[in-house]
Short mmCIF file of C-alpha atoms and ligand atoms in Angstrom, two decimals:
data_model
loop_
_atom_site.label_atom_id
_atom_site.label_comp_id
_atom_site.label_asym_id
_atom_site.label_seq_id
_atom_site.Cartn_x
_atom_site.Cartn_y
_atom_site.Cartn_z
CA MET A 1 -34.57 31.96 -72.28
CA LYS A 2 -37.71 32.64 -70.31
CA THR A 3 -38.44 31.44 -66.78
CA GLN A 4 -40.46 28.45 -67.95
CA GLU A 5 -37.74 27.33 -70.34
CA TYR A 6 -35.15 27.27 -67.56
CA ILE A 7 -37.53 25.34 -65.37
CA ASP A 8 -38.37 22.82 -68.10
CA LEU A 9 -34.70 22.21 -68.86
CA GLU A 10 -33.87 21.80 -65.19
CA GLU A 11 -36.75 19.40 -64.60
CA ARG A 12 -35.87 17.35 -67.68
CA LEU A 13 -32.13 17.01 -67.02
CA GLY A 14 -31.76 17.17 -63.25
CA ALA A 15 -32.64 14.74 -60.49
CA HIS A 16 -35.84 15.86 -58.76
CA ASN A 17 -34.40 15.93 -55.24
CA TYR A 18 -35.68 19.49 -54.56
CA HIS A 19 -39.02 21.27 -54.94
CA PRO A 20 -37.96 24.90 -55.41
CA LEU A 21 -40.20 27.92 -55.77
CA ASP A 22 -40.52 28.69 -59.47
CA VAL A 23 -38.28 31.72 -59.50
CA VAL A 24 -35.09 31.66 -61.59
CA ILE A 25 -32.55 33.99 -60.01
CA GLU A 26 -29.73 35.48 -62.05
CA ARG A 27 -28.29 38.22 -59.86
CA GLY A 28 -27.94 39.12 -56.19
CA GLU A 29 -26.77 42.15 -54.25
CA GLY A 30 -27.04 42.45 -50.47
CA VAL A 31 -30.51 41.32 -49.37
CA TRP A 32 -31.89 41.58 -52.91
CA VAL A 33 -32.01 39.13 -55.81
CA TRP A 34 -33.31 39.53 -59.37
CA ASP A 35 -34.89 36.86 -61.56
CA VAL A 36 -34.38 36.32 -65.28
CA ASP A 37 -37.49 38.43 -66.02
CA GLY A 38 -36.07 41.37 -64.08
CA HIS A 39 -38.31 41.02 -61.00
CA LYS A 40 -36.67 42.06 -57.74
CA TYR A 41 -37.07 40.11 -54.49
CA LEU A 42 -35.97 40.43 -50.91
CA ASP A 43 -34.29 37.13 -50.01
CA MET A 44 -35.73 36.01 -46.68
CA LEU A 45 -33.95 32.65 -46.74
CA ALA A 46 -30.35 33.70 -47.39
CA ALA A 47 -29.45 30.22 -48.69
CA TYR A 48 -30.38 28.68 -45.33
CA GLY A 49 -28.08 31.11 -43.57
CA ALA A 50 -25.08 30.79 -45.88
CA VAL A 51 -25.30 34.39 -47.06
CA ASN A 52 -25.51 36.13 -43.67
CA GLN A 53 -23.15 38.74 -45.15
CA GLY A 54 -25.55 39.44 -48.06
CA HIS A 55 -25.30 38.36 -51.69
CA CYS A 56 -22.03 39.05 -53.46
CA HIS A 57 -20.63 41.17 -50.66
CA PRO A 58 -18.12 43.47 -52.42
CA LYS A 59 -15.28 42.70 -50.00
CA ILE A 60 -15.80 38.93 -50.26
CA VAL A 61 -16.03 39.19 -54.06
CA ALA A 62 -12.81 41.25 -54.11
CA THR A 63 -11.02 38.57 -52.07
CA MET A 64 -12.26 35.88 -54.43
CA LEU A 65 -11.02 37.86 -57.47
CA GLU A 66 -7.70 38.56 -55.80
CA GLN A 67 -6.96 34.97 -54.83
CA ALA A 68 -8.50 32.97 -57.72
CA PRO A 69 -5.86 33.87 -60.33
CA LYS A 70 -3.04 33.48 -57.80
CA LEU A 71 -3.58 30.06 -56.24
CA ALA A 72 -6.75 28.04 -55.74
CA LEU A 73 -5.81 24.51 -54.71
CA THR A 74 -2.70 22.72 -53.55
CA SER A 75 -4.32 19.86 -51.62
CA ARG A 76 -2.99 19.35 -48.12
CA ALA A 77 -0.06 17.34 -49.48
CA PHE A 78 1.66 20.75 -49.55
CA ARG A 79 1.16 23.77 -47.33
CA ASN A 80 -0.36 27.00 -48.61
CA ASP A 81 0.08 30.58 -47.40
CA GLN A 82 -3.61 31.28 -46.66
CA LEU A 83 -4.49 28.41 -44.31
CA PRO A 84 -2.58 29.64 -41.22
CA GLY A 85 -4.28 33.06 -41.35
CA PHE A 86 -7.67 31.35 -41.53
CA TYR A 87 -6.82 29.29 -38.44
CA GLN A 88 -5.72 32.44 -36.63
CA THR A 89 -8.80 34.49 -37.48
CA LEU A 90 -11.24 31.68 -36.66
CA THR A 91 -9.63 30.51 -33.40
CA GLU A 92 -9.37 34.08 -32.13
CA MET A 93 -12.99 34.77 -32.98
CA VAL A 94 -14.52 31.65 -31.44
CA GLY A 95 -11.92 30.99 -28.74
CA TYR A 96 -10.71 27.43 -29.39
CA ASP A 97 -7.20 25.94 -29.78
CA LYS A 98 -7.52 24.35 -33.20
CA VAL A 99 -9.42 24.11 -36.48
CA LEU A 100 -10.00 21.23 -38.90
CA PRO A 101 -11.24 22.54 -42.25
CA MET A 102 -13.65 20.80 -44.60
CA ASN A 103 -15.96 22.02 -47.37
CA THR A 104 -19.60 21.21 -46.79
CA GLY A 105 -21.54 21.11 -43.56
CA ALA A 106 -22.18 17.38 -43.72
CA GLU A 107 -18.44 16.73 -44.01
CA ALA A 108 -17.77 18.82 -40.94
CA VAL A 109 -20.46 16.88 -39.04
CA GLU A 110 -18.79 13.64 -40.13
CA THR A 111 -15.49 15.08 -38.92
CA ALA A 112 -17.01 15.83 -35.51
CA ILE A 113 -18.40 12.29 -35.30
CA LYS A 114 -14.99 10.84 -36.15
CA ALA A 115 -13.27 13.10 -33.61
CA ALA A 116 -15.73 12.10 -30.88
CA ARG A 117 -15.38 8.38 -31.58
CA LYS A 118 -11.59 8.49 -31.74
CA TRP A 119 -11.53 10.52 -28.53
CA ALA A 120 -13.84 7.98 -26.88
CA TYR A 121 -11.55 5.05 -27.73
CA GLU A 122 -8.17 6.69 -27.27
CA VAL A 123 -8.78 9.13 -24.43
CA LYS A 124 -11.92 8.09 -22.56
CA GLY A 125 -11.22 4.37 -22.90
CA VAL A 126 -14.48 3.09 -24.36
CA ALA A 127 -14.22 -0.53 -25.58
CA PRO A 128 -13.72 -0.93 -29.37
CA ASP A 129 -16.81 -0.20 -31.48
CA GLN A 130 -18.97 0.53 -28.43
CA ALA A 131 -19.06 4.34 -28.60
CA GLU A 132 -22.47 5.97 -28.70
CA ILE A 133 -23.44 9.43 -29.80
CA LEU A 134 -26.70 10.91 -28.56
CA VAL A 135 -28.64 12.96 -31.09
CA PHE A 136 -32.10 14.50 -31.04
CA THR A 137 -35.53 14.10 -32.55
CA GLU A 138 -36.15 16.37 -35.54
CA ASN A 139 -32.39 16.86 -35.96
CA PHE A 140 -30.88 18.01 -39.22
CA HIS A 141 -27.13 17.50 -39.62
CA GLY A 142 -26.81 16.88 -43.36
CA ARG A 143 -27.32 14.19 -45.96
CA THR A 144 -24.58 11.54 -45.82
CA THR A 145 -25.65 7.95 -45.25
CA THR A 146 -24.35 8.01 -41.67
CA ILE A 147 -26.08 11.29 -40.86
CA VAL A 148 -29.46 10.40 -42.37
CA SER A 149 -29.35 7.11 -40.46
CA PHE A 150 -30.21 8.99 -37.26
CA SER A 151 -32.75 11.37 -38.76
CA SER A 152 -36.26 11.12 -37.31
CA ASP A 153 -37.73 12.34 -40.59
CA GLU A 154 -38.98 9.33 -42.55
CA GLN A 155 -38.35 10.82 -45.99
CA THR A 156 -34.81 11.84 -45.10
CA LYS A 157 -33.93 8.37 -43.85
CA ALA A 158 -36.12 5.76 -45.55
CA SER A 159 -34.60 3.56 -48.27
CA PHE A 160 -31.03 4.61 -47.51
CA GLY A 161 -30.17 1.73 -45.19
CA PRO A 162 -28.50 -0.37 -43.93
CA TYR A 163 -27.79 2.14 -41.18
CA PRO A 164 -24.60 2.31 -39.11
CA ALA A 165 -24.76 1.62 -35.38
CA GLY A 166 -23.71 3.94 -32.59
CA PHE A 167 -26.36 6.66 -32.52
CA ARG A 168 -29.28 7.04 -30.15
CA VAL A 169 -32.08 9.53 -30.75
CA VAL A 170 -33.50 11.27 -27.68
CA PRO A 171 -36.33 13.83 -27.50
CA TYR A 172 -35.17 17.41 -28.14
CA GLY A 173 -35.66 19.56 -25.08
CA ASP A 174 -36.34 16.64 -22.72
CA ALA A 175 -33.71 16.93 -19.96
CA GLU A 176 -34.86 13.79 -18.11
CA ALA A 177 -34.75 11.63 -21.22
CA VAL A 178 -31.18 12.68 -21.96
CA THR A 179 -30.15 12.07 -18.35
CA ALA A 180 -31.64 8.57 -18.56
CA ALA A 181 -29.83 7.88 -21.85
CA MET A 182 -26.36 8.62 -20.44
CA ASN A 183 -24.07 5.61 -19.93
CA PRO A 184 -20.30 5.00 -19.88
CA ASN A 185 -20.18 4.40 -23.65
CA VAL A 186 -21.55 7.81 -24.54
CA ALA A 187 -18.80 9.61 -26.45
CA ALA A 188 -20.78 12.73 -27.20
CA ILE A 189 -24.07 14.56 -27.27
CA MET A 190 -24.55 16.28 -30.61
CA ILE A 191 -27.14 19.02 -30.87
CA GLU A 192 -28.33 22.01 -32.87
CA PRO A 193 -28.66 24.74 -30.19
CA ILE A 194 -31.73 25.86 -32.12
CA GLN A 195 -33.19 23.47 -34.67
CA GLY A 196 -33.40 25.17 -38.05
CA GLU A 197 -34.80 22.56 -40.41
CA GLY A 198 -36.90 21.28 -37.52
CA GLY A 199 -38.83 24.58 -37.68
CA ILE A 200 -36.76 27.11 -35.69
CA ILE A 201 -37.25 25.16 -32.46
CA VAL A 202 -35.74 26.91 -29.42
CA PRO A 203 -35.12 24.42 -26.58
CA PRO A 204 -36.45 25.13 -23.07
CA ASP A 205 -34.29 27.55 -21.12
CA GLY A 206 -31.53 25.70 -19.27
CA PHE A 207 -31.57 22.65 -21.58
CA LEU A 208 -28.14 23.32 -23.10
CA ARG A 209 -26.69 24.00 -19.64
CA HIS A 210 -28.15 20.70 -18.49
CA LEU A 211 -26.45 18.88 -21.39
CA ARG A 212 -23.17 20.60 -20.57
CA ALA A 213 -23.43 19.40 -16.97
CA LEU A 214 -24.29 15.86 -18.09
CA CYS A 215 -21.28 15.79 -20.40
CA ASP A 216 -19.02 16.99 -17.60
CA GLU A 217 -20.42 14.43 -15.18
CA HIS A 218 -20.13 11.49 -17.62
CA ASN A 219 -16.93 12.54 -19.38
CA ALA A 220 -18.61 12.97 -22.76
CA LEU A 221 -18.15 15.63 -25.42
CA PHE A 222 -20.68 18.37 -26.08
CA ILE A 223 -20.87 18.89 -29.85
CA ALA A 224 -22.77 21.94 -31.11
CA ASP A 225 -23.80 21.89 -34.74
CA GLU A 226 -23.76 25.65 -35.37
CA ILE A 227 -23.68 25.35 -39.14
CA GLN A 228 -26.93 27.29 -39.42
CA SER A 229 -27.36 28.80 -35.94
CA GLY A 230 -23.79 30.12 -35.76
CA LEU A 231 -22.01 33.19 -37.05
CA GLY A 232 -24.60 35.73 -36.02
CA ARG A 233 -27.85 34.18 -37.11
CA THR A 234 -29.36 34.15 -33.61
CA GLY A 235 -27.99 37.53 -32.50
CA ARG A 236 -24.89 35.94 -30.94
CA LEU A 237 -21.71 34.79 -32.66
CA LEU A 238 -22.67 31.26 -31.55
CA ALA A 239 -26.18 30.31 -30.46
CA VAL A 240 -24.80 28.44 -27.40
CA GLU A 241 -23.89 31.86 -25.95
CA HIS A 242 -27.58 32.42 -25.18
CA GLU A 243 -27.08 29.88 -22.38
CA GLY A 244 -23.45 30.67 -21.62
CA VAL A 245 -22.39 27.18 -22.65
CA ARG A 246 -19.01 26.29 -24.13
CA PRO A 247 -19.12 23.11 -26.29
CA ASP A 248 -16.12 20.80 -26.74
CA ILE A 249 -16.59 20.82 -30.51
CA VAL A 250 -18.31 23.49 -32.58
CA ILE A 251 -19.26 22.70 -36.17
CA LEU A 252 -19.36 25.63 -38.59
CA GLY A 253 -20.25 25.96 -42.26
CA LYS A 254 -22.65 27.96 -44.38
CA ALA A 255 -21.92 31.64 -43.52
CA LEU A 256 -18.27 30.79 -42.83
CA SER A 257 -17.61 31.80 -46.44
CA GLY A 258 -20.51 34.22 -46.89
CA GLY A 259 -22.03 32.08 -49.62
CA MET A 260 -19.07 32.50 -51.94
CA TYR A 261 -17.43 29.08 -51.74
CA PRO A 262 -18.05 25.93 -49.70
CA VAL A 263 -16.01 26.18 -46.48
CA SER A 264 -16.78 24.31 -43.27
CA ALA A 265 -14.78 23.40 -40.19
CA ILE A 266 -14.83 22.02 -36.72
CA VAL A 267 -13.13 23.87 -33.90
CA ALA A 268 -12.04 22.26 -30.63
CA ASP A 269 -9.33 22.40 -27.99
CA ASP A 270 -6.15 20.31 -28.15
CA ALA A 271 -7.50 17.59 -25.84
CA VAL A 272 -9.94 16.61 -28.60
CA MET A 273 -8.26 17.79 -31.79
CA ASN A 274 -4.96 16.09 -31.04
CA VAL A 275 -6.58 12.67 -31.56
CA PHE A 276 -6.08 13.28 -35.29
CA LYS A 277 -2.73 12.10 -36.63
CA PRO A 278 -1.45 12.43 -40.23
CA GLY A 279 -3.50 10.17 -42.48
CA ASP A 280 -6.48 9.79 -40.12
CA HIS A 281 -8.79 12.12 -41.97
CA GLY A 282 -8.75 14.60 -44.83
CA SER A 283 -10.30 16.25 -47.86
CA THR A 284 -8.81 17.25 -51.21
CA TYR A 285 -10.38 20.71 -51.18
CA GLY A 286 -10.49 21.19 -47.40
CA GLY A 287 -8.35 24.14 -46.30
CA ASN A 288 -7.62 25.31 -49.84
CA PRO A 289 -6.19 28.84 -50.21
CA LEU A 290 -9.16 30.21 -52.16
CA GLY A 291 -11.75 29.05 -49.66
CA THR A 292 -9.77 29.96 -46.58
CA LYS A 293 -8.96 33.47 -47.81
CA VAL A 294 -12.63 34.00 -48.68
CA ALA A 295 -13.59 32.73 -45.21
CA VAL A 296 -11.24 35.20 -43.49
CA THR A 297 -12.92 38.08 -45.31
CA ALA A 298 -16.38 36.66 -44.58
CA LEU A 299 -15.53 36.58 -40.85
CA GLU A 300 -14.08 40.11 -40.99
CA VAL A 301 -17.27 41.38 -42.62
CA LEU A 302 -19.34 39.81 -39.82
CA ARG A 303 -17.19 41.57 -37.22
CA ASP A 304 -16.55 44.92 -38.93
CA GLU A 305 -20.14 45.47 -40.01
CA LYS A 306 -21.49 44.42 -36.61
CA LEU A 307 -23.81 41.88 -38.19
CA VAL A 308 -24.22 39.90 -34.97
CA GLU A 309 -25.45 43.05 -33.22
CA ASN A 310 -27.75 43.89 -36.13
CA SER A 311 -29.21 40.40 -36.02
CA ASP A 312 -29.88 40.77 -32.30
CA GLU A 313 -31.48 44.19 -32.51
CA LEU A 314 -33.58 43.75 -35.65
CA GLY A 315 -34.42 40.17 -34.70
CA ARG A 316 -36.00 41.31 -31.43
CA TYR A 317 -37.92 44.00 -33.26
CA ALA A 318 -39.24 41.61 -35.93
CA LEU A 319 -40.16 38.94 -33.39
CA GLU A 320 -42.13 41.43 -31.29
CA ARG A 321 -44.00 42.72 -34.30
CA LEU A 322 -44.90 39.28 -35.57
CA GLN A 323 -45.85 37.99 -32.12
CA ALA A 324 -48.27 40.91 -31.80
CA LEU A 325 -50.16 39.80 -34.93
CA ASP A 326 -53.69 38.72 -34.27
CA THR A 327 -54.79 36.28 -36.97
CA PRO A 328 -56.34 32.81 -36.80
CA ASN A 329 -53.70 31.63 -39.28
CA ILE A 330 -50.89 31.77 -36.73
CA LYS A 331 -50.23 29.15 -34.08
CA GLU A 332 -46.90 30.46 -32.80
CA VAL A 333 -44.12 32.88 -33.69
CA ARG A 334 -40.70 32.01 -32.26
CA GLY A 335 -37.02 32.48 -32.89
CA ARG A 336 -33.84 34.27 -31.94
CA GLY A 337 -32.09 37.01 -33.84
CA LEU A 338 -32.98 37.24 -37.50
CA TRP A 339 -34.18 33.65 -37.47
CA ILE A 340 -37.90 33.48 -37.01
CA GLY A 341 -40.37 30.66 -37.50
CA VAL A 342 -44.03 31.49 -38.05
CA GLU A 343 -45.93 28.29 -37.34
CA LEU A 344 -49.37 28.23 -38.89
CA ASN A 345 -52.45 26.46 -37.66
CA PRO A 346 -53.21 23.28 -39.62
CA GLU A 347 -56.42 24.95 -40.87
CA ALA A 348 -54.34 27.61 -42.63
CA GLY A 349 -53.64 25.12 -45.41
CA GLY A 350 -49.87 24.84 -45.20
CA ALA A 351 -47.03 27.33 -45.37
CA ARG A 352 -46.21 26.92 -49.01
CA ARG A 353 -49.17 28.93 -50.34
CA PHE A 354 -48.17 31.82 -48.07
CA CYS A 355 -44.63 31.62 -49.45
CA GLU A 356 -46.08 31.73 -52.95
CA ALA A 357 -48.22 34.77 -52.05
CA LEU A 358 -45.14 36.49 -50.60
CA MET A 359 -43.20 35.72 -53.77
CA LYS A 360 -45.82 37.62 -55.79
CA ARG A 361 -45.18 40.59 -53.48
CA GLY A 362 -41.41 40.39 -53.95
CA LEU A 363 -40.33 38.35 -50.92
CA LEU A 364 -38.66 34.96 -51.11
CA CYS A 365 -39.36 32.68 -48.15
CA LYS A 366 -39.31 28.93 -47.79
CA GLU A 367 -41.57 26.74 -45.73
CA THR A 368 -39.99 24.25 -43.38
CA HIS A 369 -41.93 21.11 -42.65
CA THR A 370 -45.46 21.78 -43.81
CA HIS A 371 -46.72 24.47 -41.49
CA THR A 372 -43.84 26.80 -40.65
CA ILE A 373 -42.65 29.83 -42.60
CA ARG A 374 -38.98 30.43 -41.94
CA LEU A 375 -37.74 34.04 -42.00
CA ALA A 376 -33.96 34.40 -42.21
CA PRO A 377 -32.80 37.39 -44.25
CA PRO A 378 -29.13 38.28 -44.69
CA LEU A 379 -27.89 39.92 -41.48
CA THR A 380 -27.03 43.04 -43.47
CA ILE A 381 -30.72 43.92 -43.71
CA THR A 382 -31.61 47.47 -42.65
CA ARG A 383 -34.52 48.56 -40.51
CA GLU A 384 -36.22 50.09 -43.59
CA GLU A 385 -35.87 46.91 -45.62
CA LEU A 386 -37.15 44.84 -42.71
CA ASP A 387 -40.13 47.16 -42.23
CA TRP A 388 -40.98 46.76 -45.89
CA ALA A 389 -40.78 42.97 -45.57
CA LEU A 390 -42.82 42.86 -42.37
CA GLU A 391 -45.62 44.92 -43.91
CA HIS A 392 -45.98 42.37 -46.68
CA ILE A 393 -45.68 39.42 -44.32
CA GLU A 394 -48.27 40.92 -42.00
CA ALA A 395 -50.62 41.59 -44.92
CA VAL A 396 -50.31 38.07 -46.30
CA LEU A 397 -50.71 36.45 -42.90
CA ALA A 398 -53.60 38.65 -41.80
CA ASP A 399 -55.60 39.21 -44.96
CA VAL A 400 -55.71 35.76 -46.45
CA PRO A 401 -59.01 34.38 -45.18
CA VAL A 402 -58.54 30.97 -43.60
CA ALA A 403 -61.26 29.48 -45.79
CA ALA A 404 -59.55 30.74 -48.94
CA ALA A 405 -56.18 29.51 -47.78
CA VAL A 406 -57.58 26.03 -47.26
CA GLY A 407 -58.99 26.40 -50.83
C1 LIG B 1 -27.14 22.95 -43.59
C2 LIG B 1 -26.85 22.19 -42.38
C3 LIG B 1 -26.00 21.07 -42.41
C4 LIG B 1 -25.45 20.48 -43.68
O1 LIG B 1 -24.68 21.38 -44.41
P1 LIG B 1 -24.37 21.08 -45.96
O2 LIG B 1 -23.39 22.13 -46.34
O3 LIG B 1 -25.67 21.19 -46.70
O4 LIG B 1 -23.81 19.70 -46.03
C5 LIG B 1 -25.72 20.45 -41.20
N1 LIG B 1 -26.23 20.89 -40.05
C6 LIG B 1 -27.04 21.96 -39.98
C7 LIG B 1 -27.56 22.43 -38.67
C8 LIG B 1 -27.40 22.64 -41.15
O5 LIG B 1 -28.23 23.67 -41.10
#
């Protein structure tokens, strides 16, 4: 089949809930992917940060091949021999007492919401059904009906009501607004330490520390959704480390399994996690031996290959180079680690055409919102590969005349 045939079949038989670039990928290795016509591309999206360890990392693949024929799923009705090792590796790495495993990011977010509410009623003493969770403008926490109910993006939320109560949206980065929103019913503040889908938005310095102090003062939980920002993406294991903040609950997903298998989790200390009793919450696939063994290897790869350090070092370098660009197309370049948003001026005609121009040069990027190009390669990228990518990005951003881009 040729590219167009795959696309036609997909469009005819699948729901149109995505608008992908028209590239049909059949193979991946490290930072590179190949399409069905044999074209090679550098993947600058890394599945929204799920393949921080690079495509088909040989060690993660080997673990998958080792475990798959042995035991894949028991459900949590029985114990399996891989789950305890996953708990051990993860708790030691992130420094929390306990783990609750799920599969997708949205499920882990739901798990954090349930933990916070149960904690509010059973530990803090909030009156029944009165718990509130503060969330932020331009948040992205997933796609369940509860989660989209507090999205500030119209398309994400509209037509999926009626919406559940108990969430209040406050402006991201606005310390005074959050202070004013605090009240005795607040169970938790839930935040992305850097907003990914929002356009790689870094909050003002001190904002996360302010939230931590508010939570301490009002006996509320600090929940960090690190599904995309965590596990090295920002040049730290967790993005909250940039402000030296320790959340009460950290939500992980995406790179937790290096793109090989859906594995997510929340981590927290006993004071929070012990609110869960047998039967309170669960998932058929959550904590399965295949996923958890894959996740252990994915975490070992992050540590052994110093991917957090690489993200920090190469991220600084890339950010400096892009911030030095002088072109009327660019409004702002921002980010942390290998997670960079290039926001274009409205006159530049939208980010998508730049992504399409980069695709022709062998780079796969994805716009976020209309005007921001998101750059997030696998953290295994080398300086040489990054230089190659930056040359093309610089050329596309600088050479495309604004008038032509508006077209
Ligand atoms: C991707 C993402 C999610 C949702 O994860 P899924 O696996 O797609 O359900 C939640 N929060 C953040 C910050 C994310 O980036």
